[in-house]
Amino acid sequence: MDRGQRFVCKGSGCPQGGLTCLYAVAPPRPPGSRRLDLKALLDPDIMDWPSVQGWAQAKLTMVRPELAADPILGGGRWTLSDDARAINAQGRAFVLKPFTFRASRAAFSVPVYLWAVDGRLHVALCVARYEAADAVQPVVAPLLAELNPAPPEASPTP
């Protein structure tokens, strides 16, 4: 992934315990490879979710540096909280793959949002305290819409 950017939500409108997101864009796909679109991102035969989970776990300490010293970080404490599903954020389509990570002192909600633009994969990984998971989507929706350059009418509604 290249072009990584970090976003930190600060203020009264943010989930309790904080919210931090990392945005990255994959390199262009090789000529002749399968074109990525919403349907491909939702297809479990195409999408390599273990690799996405591995990428998310590797980036977790970039998003929440205090977890770098956590003794169970690499201990396979990830739990899939749900299957990947299509969502709509301000008129644009995304795939949401929610993960939960149990650290030594707290659990974290780690929603991973994916979308494709011109066949190129875009990913936003967000981290919030598990108990604040329901407050993440409304805060992240405007950010996702800003990051996705497709006009709302050009994005298929899931």
PDB file of C-alpha atoms in Angstrom:
ATOM      1  CA  MET A   1       0.000   0.000   0.000  1.00  0.00           C
ATOM      2  CA  ASP A   2       1.217   3.486  -0.725  1.00  0.00           C
ATOM      3  CA  ARG A   3       0.041   7.034  -0.088  1.00  0.00           C
ATOM      4  CA  GLY A   4      -0.793   6.340   3.550  1.00  0.00           C
ATOM      5  CA  GLN A   5      -2.465   9.076   5.595  1.00  0.00           C
ATOM      6  CA  ARG A   6      -3.458   9.128   9.242  1.00  0.00           C
ATOM      7  CA  PHE A   7      -6.620  10.808  10.553  1.00  0.00           C
ATOM      8  CA  VAL A   8      -7.313  11.455  14.226  1.00  0.00           C
ATOM      9  CA  CYS A   9     -10.767  12.425  15.443  1.00  0.00           C
ATOM     10  CA  LYS A  10     -10.594  15.011  18.217  1.00  0.00           C
ATOM     11  CA  GLY A  11     -13.376  16.810  20.016  1.00  0.00           C
ATOM     12  CA  SER A  12     -16.803  16.237  21.431  1.00  0.00           C
ATOM     13  CA  GLY A  13     -18.174  14.548  18.293  1.00  0.00           C
ATOM     14  CA  CYS A  14     -15.659  11.702  18.474  1.00  0.00           C
ATOM     15  CA  PRO A  15     -16.216   8.270  20.012  1.00  0.00           C
ATOM     16  CA  GLN A  16     -15.230   7.949  23.667  1.00  0.00           C
ATOM     17  CA  GLY A  17     -11.660   6.680  23.917  1.00  0.00           C
ATOM     18  CA  GLY A  18     -10.690   8.228  20.578  1.00  0.00           C
ATOM     19  CA  LEU A  19     -10.834   7.270  16.941  1.00  0.00           C
ATOM     20  CA  THR A  20      -7.884   7.055  14.592  1.00  0.00           C
ATOM     21  CA  CYS A  21      -7.955   5.951  10.945  1.00  0.00           C
ATOM     22  CA  LEU A  22      -5.239   5.031   8.477  1.00  0.00           C
ATOM     23  CA  TYR A  23      -5.943   5.444   4.761  1.00  0.00           C
ATOM     24  CA  ALA A  24      -3.873   3.773   2.054  1.00  0.00           C
ATOM     25  CA  VAL A  25      -4.070   3.108  -1.677  1.00  0.00           C
ATOM     26  CA  ALA A  26      -2.749  -0.068  -3.259  1.00  0.00           C
ATOM     27  CA  PRO A  27      -0.357   0.129  -6.190  1.00  0.00           C
ATOM     28  CA  PRO A  28      -1.954  -0.226  -9.626  1.00  0.00           C
ATOM     29  CA  ARG A  29      -2.875  -3.789 -10.475  1.00  0.00           C
ATOM     30  CA  PRO A  30      -0.797  -5.625 -13.072  1.00  0.00           C
ATOM     31  CA  PRO A  31      -2.060  -5.588 -16.662  1.00  0.00           C
ATOM     32  CA  GLY A  32      -4.488  -8.427 -17.303  1.00  0.00           C
ATOM     33  CA  SER A  33      -5.429  -8.895 -13.643  1.00  0.00           C
ATOM     34  CA  ARG A  34      -9.006  -9.017 -12.424  1.00  0.00           C
ATOM     35  CA  ARG A  35     -10.634  -5.598 -12.194  1.00  0.00           C
ATOM     36  CA  LEU A  36     -11.635  -4.742  -8.655  1.00  0.00           C
ATOM     37  CA  ASP A  37     -15.138  -3.461  -8.034  1.00  0.00           C
ATOM     38  CA  LEU A  38     -17.674  -3.709  -5.211  1.00  0.00           C
ATOM     39  CA  LYS A  39     -18.841  -7.151  -6.336  1.00  0.00           C
ATOM     40  CA  ALA A  40     -15.266  -8.511  -6.381  1.00  0.00           C
ATOM     41  CA  LEU A  41     -14.540  -7.044  -2.929  1.00  0.00           C
ATOM     42  CA  LEU A  42     -17.572  -8.879  -1.529  1.00  0.00           C
ATOM     43  CA  ASP A  43     -16.762 -12.209  -3.188  1.00  0.00           C
ATOM     44  CA  PRO A  44     -15.024 -14.508  -0.648  1.00  0.00           C
ATOM     45  CA  ASP A  45     -13.504 -16.501  -3.524  1.00  0.00           C
ATOM     46  CA  ILE A  46     -11.734 -13.361  -4.779  1.00  0.00           C
ATOM     47  CA  MET A  47     -11.029 -11.337  -1.632  1.00  0.00           C
ATOM     48  CA  ASP A  48      -8.142 -12.600   0.476  1.00  0.00           C
ATOM     49  CA  TRP A  49      -9.480 -11.668   3.933  1.00  0.00           C
ATOM     50  CA  PRO A  50      -6.617 -13.328   5.863  1.00  0.00           C
ATOM     51  CA  SER A  51      -4.205 -10.983   4.030  1.00  0.00           C
ATOM     52  CA  VAL A  52      -6.400  -7.983   4.839  1.00  0.00           C
ATOM     53  CA  GLN A  53      -6.443  -9.074   8.479  1.00  0.00           C
ATOM     54  CA  GLY A  54      -2.646  -9.467   8.451  1.00  0.00           C
ATOM     55  CA  TRP A  55      -2.225  -5.991   6.952  1.00  0.00           C
ATOM     56  CA  ALA A  56      -4.603  -4.554   9.556  1.00  0.00           C
ATOM     57  CA  GLN A  57      -2.735  -6.222  12.404  1.00  0.00           C
ATOM     58  CA  ALA A  58       0.611  -4.956  11.063  1.00  0.00           C
ATOM     59  CA  LYS A  59      -0.759  -1.390  10.862  1.00  0.00           C
ATOM     60  CA  LEU A  60      -2.518  -1.450  14.232  1.00  0.00           C
ATOM     61  CA  THR A  61       0.483  -0.107  16.138  1.00  0.00           C
ATOM     62  CA  MET A  62       0.824   2.745  13.641  1.00  0.00           C
ATOM     63  CA  VAL A  63      -2.743   3.733  14.388  1.00  0.00           C
ATOM     64  CA  ARG A  64      -2.560   3.128  18.161  1.00  0.00           C
ATOM     65  CA  PRO A  65       1.134   3.324  19.160  1.00  0.00           C
ATOM     66  CA  GLU A  66       0.334   2.467  22.780  1.00  0.00           C
ATOM     67  CA  LEU A  67      -0.452  -1.076  21.609  1.00  0.00           C
ATOM     68  CA  ALA A  68       3.117  -1.646  20.372  1.00  0.00           C
ATOM     69  CA  ALA A  69       4.168  -2.893  23.807  1.00  0.00           C
ATOM     70  CA  ASP A  70       1.099  -5.081  24.284  1.00  0.00           C
ATOM     71  CA  PRO A  71       2.289  -8.650  24.947  1.00  0.00           C
ATOM     72  CA  ILE A  72      -0.653 -10.271  23.149  1.00  0.00           C
ATOM     73  CA  LEU A  73      -0.533  -8.137  19.989  1.00  0.00           C
ATOM     74  CA  GLY A  74       0.830 -10.972  17.859  1.00  0.00           C
ATOM     75  CA  GLY A  75      -1.045 -13.696  19.683  1.00  0.00           C
ATOM     76  CA  GLY A  76      -3.849 -14.205  17.205  1.00  0.00           C
ATOM     77  CA  ARG A  77      -6.415 -12.438  19.358  1.00  0.00           C
ATOM     78  CA  TRP A  78      -8.380 -11.185  16.374  1.00  0.00           C
ATOM     79  CA  THR A  79     -12.028 -12.122  16.212  1.00  0.00           C
ATOM     80  CA  LEU A  80     -14.099 -11.651  13.091  1.00  0.00           C
ATOM     81  CA  SER A  81     -17.124  -9.793  14.328  1.00  0.00           C
ATOM     82  CA  ASP A  82     -19.086 -10.030  11.111  1.00  0.00           C
ATOM     83  CA  ASP A  83     -18.854 -10.937   7.447  1.00  0.00           C
ATOM     84  CA  ALA A  84     -17.883  -8.338   4.879  1.00  0.00           C
ATOM     85  CA  ARG A  85     -20.883  -6.330   3.775  1.00  0.00           C
ATOM     86  CA  ALA A  86     -21.676  -3.440   1.473  1.00  0.00           C
ATOM     87  CA  ILE A  87     -22.503  -0.127   3.119  1.00  0.00           C
ATOM     88  CA  ASN A  88     -23.448   3.297   1.851  1.00  0.00           C
ATOM     89  CA  ALA A  89     -21.665   6.346   3.259  1.00  0.00           C
ATOM     90  CA  GLN A  90     -23.057   9.629   1.989  1.00  0.00           C
ATOM     91  CA  GLY A  91     -24.124   8.147  -1.332  1.00  0.00           C
ATOM     92  CA  ARG A  92     -20.945   6.184  -2.003  1.00  0.00           C
ATOM     93  CA  ALA A  93     -20.558   2.402  -1.804  1.00  0.00           C
ATOM     94  CA  PHE A  94     -17.957   0.727   0.392  1.00  0.00           C
ATOM     95  CA  VAL A  95     -17.229  -2.736   1.744  1.00  0.00           C
ATOM     96  CA  LEU A  96     -16.992  -2.938   5.524  1.00  0.00           C
ATOM     97  CA  LYS A  97     -15.097  -5.781   7.171  1.00  0.00           C
ATOM     98  CA  PRO A  98     -15.271  -5.368  10.961  1.00  0.00           C
ATOM     99  CA  PHE A  99     -12.654  -6.971  13.195  1.00  0.00           C
ATOM    100  CA  THR A 100     -12.274  -6.962  16.967  1.00  0.00           C
ATOM    101  CA  PHE A 101      -8.877  -7.017  18.660  1.00  0.00           C
ATOM    102  CA  ARG A 102      -8.454  -7.935  22.310  1.00  0.00           C
ATOM    103  CA  ALA A 103      -5.481  -6.200  23.885  1.00  0.00           C
ATOM    104  CA  SER A 104      -4.266  -6.753  27.428  1.00  0.00           C
ATOM    105  CA  ARG A 105      -6.279  -3.924  28.961  1.00  0.00           C
ATOM    106  CA  ALA A 106      -9.084  -3.307  26.476  1.00  0.00           C
ATOM    107  CA  ALA A 107     -10.781  -4.527  23.330  1.00  0.00           C
ATOM    108  CA  PHE A 108     -10.721  -2.497  20.127  1.00  0.00           C
ATOM    109  CA  SER A 109     -13.120  -2.288  17.228  1.00  0.00           C
ATOM    110  CA  VAL A 110     -11.169  -2.303  13.965  1.00  0.00           C
ATOM    111  CA  PRO A 111     -13.490  -1.651  11.030  1.00  0.00           C
ATOM    112  CA  VAL A 112     -11.744  -1.917   7.667  1.00  0.00           C
ATOM    113  CA  TYR A 113     -13.414  -0.058   4.797  1.00  0.00           C
ATOM    114  CA  LEU A 114     -12.516  -0.960   1.200  1.00  0.00           C
ATOM    115  CA  TRP A 115     -13.458   0.469  -2.169  1.00  0.00           C
ATOM    116  CA  ALA A 116     -12.073   0.500  -5.676  1.00  0.00           C
ATOM    117  CA  VAL A 117     -11.513   3.446  -7.973  1.00  0.00           C
ATOM    118  CA  ASP A 118     -10.524   2.623 -11.542  1.00  0.00           C
ATOM    119  CA  GLY A 119      -9.714  -0.914 -10.375  1.00  0.00           C
ATOM    120  CA  ARG A 120      -7.318   0.319  -7.674  1.00  0.00           C
ATOM    121  CA  LEU A 121      -7.924  -0.776  -4.073  1.00  0.00           C
ATOM    122  CA  HIS A 122      -8.413   1.894  -1.391  1.00  0.00           C
ATOM    123  CA  VAL A 123      -8.461   0.959   2.298  1.00  0.00           C
ATOM    124  CA  ALA A 124      -9.316   2.860   5.470  1.00  0.00           C
ATOM    125  CA  LEU A 125      -8.611   1.091   8.742  1.00  0.00           C
ATOM    126  CA  CYS A 126     -10.056   2.697  11.854  1.00  0.00           C
ATOM    127  CA  VAL A 127      -9.483   1.868  15.501  1.00  0.00           C
ATOM    128  CA  ALA A 128     -11.737   2.754  18.426  1.00  0.00           C
ATOM    129  CA  ARG A 129     -12.421   1.272  21.833  1.00  0.00           C
ATOM    130  CA  TYR A 130     -14.779  -1.673  21.446  1.00  0.00           C
ATOM    131  CA  GLU A 131     -17.454  -0.112  23.639  1.00  0.00           C
ATOM    132  CA  ALA A 132     -17.544   2.882  21.241  1.00  0.00           C
ATOM    133  CA  ALA A 133     -17.906   0.755  18.080  1.00  0.00           C
ATOM    134  CA  ASP A 134     -21.444   1.936  17.330  1.00  0.00           C
ATOM    135  CA  ALA A 135     -20.269   5.568  17.293  1.00  0.00           C
ATOM    136  CA  VAL A 136     -17.601   4.968  14.606  1.00  0.00           C
ATOM    137  CA  GLN A 137     -19.723   4.730  11.438  1.00  0.00           C
ATOM    138  CA  PRO A 138     -21.437   8.147  11.710  1.00  0.00           C
ATOM    139  CA  VAL A 139     -18.076   9.844  12.359  1.00  0.00           C
ATOM    140  CA  VAL A 140     -16.209   7.972   9.605  1.00  0.00           C
ATOM    141  CA  ALA A 141     -18.876   8.359   6.872  1.00  0.00           C
ATOM    142  CA  PRO A 142     -17.919  11.961   5.923  1.00  0.00           C
ATOM    143  CA  LEU A 143     -14.227  10.999   5.878  1.00  0.00           C
ATOM    144  CA  LEU A 144     -14.905   8.032   3.589  1.00  0.00           C
ATOM    145  CA  ALA A 145     -16.996  10.189   1.261  1.00  0.00           C
ATOM    146  CA  GLU A 146     -14.160  12.725   1.104  1.00  0.00           C
ATOM    147  CA  LEU A 147     -11.572  10.024   0.350  1.00  0.00           C
ATOM    148  CA  ASN A 148     -13.651   8.403  -2.406  1.00  0.00           C
ATOM    149  CA  PRO A 149     -13.368  10.665  -5.473  1.00  0.00           C
ATOM    150  CA  ALA A 150     -16.287   9.062  -7.316  1.00  0.00           C
ATOM    151  CA  PRO A 151     -19.340  11.300  -7.441  1.00  0.00           C
ATOM    152  CA  PRO A 152     -22.208   9.857  -5.370  1.00  0.00           C
ATOM    153  CA  GLU A 153     -24.311   9.105  -8.433  1.00  0.00           C
ATOM    154  CA  ALA A 154     -21.424   7.096  -9.960  1.00  0.00           C
ATOM    155  CA  SER A 155     -21.136   4.761  -6.955  1.00  0.00           C
ATOM    156  CA  PRO A 156     -23.422   1.743  -7.008  1.00  0.00           C
ATOM    157  CA  THR A 157     -25.677   1.615  -3.975  1.00  0.00           C
ATOM    158  CA  PRO A 158     -25.333  -1.668  -2.130  1.00  0.00           C
TER     159      PRO A 158
END
